Coordinates of C-alpha atoms in Angstrom, one line a residue:
M487 CA 5.0 57.0 -13.1
T488 CA 4.0 53.8 -14.6
N489 CA 5.9 51.3 -16.8
A490 CA 5.1 48.6 -19.2
S491 CA 4.7 46.0 -16.5
Y492 CA 2.3 47.8 -14.2
R493 CA -0.4 50.4 -14.6
F494 CA -1.9 52.8 -12.1
S495 CA -5.6 53.5 -11.6
A496 CA -7.6 55.8 -9.4
R497 CA -10.9 54.5 -10.8
A498 CA -13.1 53.0 -8.0
G499 CA -14.5 50.4 -10.3
D500 CA -11.0 49.0 -11.0
M501 CA -10.4 48.0 -7.4
D502 CA -10.5 44.3 -6.7
R503 CA -12.4 44.5 -3.4
E504 CA -12.0 40.8 -2.7
Q505 CA -8.2 40.9 -3.1
I506 CA -7.9 44.1 -1.1
H507 CA -9.9 42.6 1.8
A508 CA -7.8 39.4 1.7
W509 CA -4.5 41.4 1.8
L510 CA -5.6 43.7 4.6
S511 CA -7.5 41.3 6.8
R512 CA -4.9 38.5 6.6
E513 CA -1.6 40.2 6.0
A514 CA -1.6 43.8 7.2
Y515 CA -0.7 44.2 10.9
W516 CA -3.0 47.2 11.2
A517 CA -6.1 45.5 9.8
T518 CA -5.8 41.8 10.7
G519 CA -9.3 40.4 11.0
R520 CA -11.1 43.5 9.5
P521 CA -14.5 42.3 8.4
R522 CA -15.3 42.5 4.6
A523 CA -18.3 44.8 5.2
L524 CA -16.2 47.2 7.1
Q525 CA -13.5 47.2 4.4
D526 CA -16.1 47.8 1.7
A527 CA -17.6 50.7 3.7
A528 CA -14.1 52.2 4.0
I529 CA -13.5 51.8 0.2
D530 CA -16.8 53.5 -0.5
A531 CA -16.0 56.5 1.8
S532 CA -12.5 57.0 0.4
T533 CA -10.5 57.8 -2.7
N534 CA -8.9 54.5 -3.8
F535 CA -5.7 53.8 -5.8
G536 CA -4.3 50.6 -7.3
M537 CA -1.4 49.2 -9.3
F538 CA -2.3 46.5 -11.7
D539 CA -0.2 43.9 -13.6
S540 CA -0.4 45.1 -17.3
A541 CA -0.4 41.6 -18.7
S542 CA -2.9 39.9 -16.4
G543 CA -4.9 42.9 -15.1
R544 CA -4.5 41.5 -11.6
Q545 CA -4.3 44.1 -8.8
V546 CA -0.8 44.1 -7.1
A547 CA -1.0 47.1 -4.8
Y548 CA -3.6 49.3 -3.1
A549 CA -3.8 52.6 -1.1
R550 CA -6.7 54.7 0.0
V551 CA -7.0 58.3 1.0
V552 CA -9.6 59.9 3.4
T553 CA -9.7 63.6 2.6
D554 CA -11.8 66.7 2.5
S555 CA -10.0 67.5 -0.8
V556 CA -9.3 71.1 0.5
T557 CA -7.0 71.1 3.5
F558 CA -6.3 67.6 4.8
A559 CA -5.8 64.0 3.8
W560 CA -5.0 60.7 5.6
L561 CA -3.1 58.1 3.5
C562 CA -3.9 54.7 4.8
D563 CA -4.2 51.0 3.9
V564 CA -1.1 51.0 1.7
F565 CA -0.3 47.5 0.7
V566 CA 1.9 45.9 -2.0
D567 CA 1.5 42.2 -2.8
P568 CA 4.5 40.4 -1.4
K569 CA 5.0 38.7 -4.8
V570 CA 5.9 42.0 -6.4
R571 CA 7.7 43.8 -3.6
G572 CA 11.1 45.0 -4.6
H573 CA 10.0 45.7 -8.2
G574 CA 9.2 49.4 -7.8
V575 CA 5.5 48.9 -7.5
G576 CA 5.2 50.6 -4.1
V577 CA 7.3 53.5 -5.4
A578 CA 5.1 53.8 -8.5
L579 CA 2.0 53.7 -6.4
M580 CA 3.3 56.5 -4.1
E581 CA 4.5 58.6 -7.1
N582 CA 1.0 58.5 -8.6
V583 CA -0.9 59.0 -5.3
C584 CA 1.3 61.9 -4.3
A585 CA 1.0 63.6 -7.7
L586 CA -2.8 63.5 -7.4
L587 CA -2.6 64.8 -3.8
D588 CA -0.2 67.6 -4.9
D589 CA -2.8 68.8 -7.4
L590 CA -5.2 69.4 -4.5
H591 CA -2.7 71.8 -2.7
L592 CA -3.5 70.3 0.7
K593 CA -2.0 71.9 3.8
R594 CA -1.4 68.5 5.4
V595 CA -1.2 64.8 4.4
V596 CA -0.6 62.4 7.2
L597 CA 0.0 58.7 7.5
S598 CA 1.0 56.1 10.1
T599 CA 3.5 53.4 9.5
G600 CA 5.2 50.8 11.6
D601 CA 7.8 49.7 9.0
A602 CA 7.9 51.7 5.8
H603 CA 9.4 55.0 6.9
G604 CA 12.1 54.9 4.2
L605 CA 9.5 54.6 1.4
Y606 CA 7.5 57.5 2.7
E607 CA 10.5 59.7 3.3
K608 CA 11.2 59.6 -0.4
F609 CA 7.9 61.4 -0.9
G610 CA 8.4 64.2 1.6
F611 CA 6.8 62.5 4.7
E612 CA 8.6 63.2 7.9
P613 CA 7.9 62.7 11.6
L614 CA 5.5 65.2 13.1
A615 CA 7.2 68.5 14.0
Q616 CA 5.1 68.8 17.2
P617 CA 3.7 65.4 18.0
E618 CA 2.7 66.7 21.4
K619 CA -0.1 68.7 19.7
W620 CA -1.7 65.7 18.1
M621 CA -4.2 63.6 19.9
A622 CA -6.3 60.6 19.0
R623 CA -9.6 59.2 20.2
T624 CA -9.9 55.5 19.8
A625 CA -12.8 53.1 20.3
A626 CA -12.8 51.1 23.5
T627 CA -12.8 48.0 21.4
P628 CA -11.3 49.1 18.1
E629 CA -12.7 47.6 14.9
T630 CA -9.7 47.3 12.7

């Protein structure tokens, strides 16, 4: 699940909050403009995962999960540094995250993606069987 070039971590203290905020607030279509304080609060209230360059220690990918750790989880804010895309970092991140989620024996793990369906399908994600049953309540002025 890791190789000599990159290492995985689920330790909150390993996450580079400044880098995560820069990626998400500047480069992620779903979080553009997200304030740092909001991102830090999301990190604090979630389980966080990262991939790190083994040589430099620099964080190269991030994902977070919001979960009750019993029945449900939402995988979100998955981001791979454009400089390392195509090198298996996203796959390694997902292998590790899914292995940890599998250990929880959750009934459902959901995510939303606009462009990475192929990646997530490799890990068993599929379109909702009955999307008409799902609903969402969004803020009048959503804060990314």
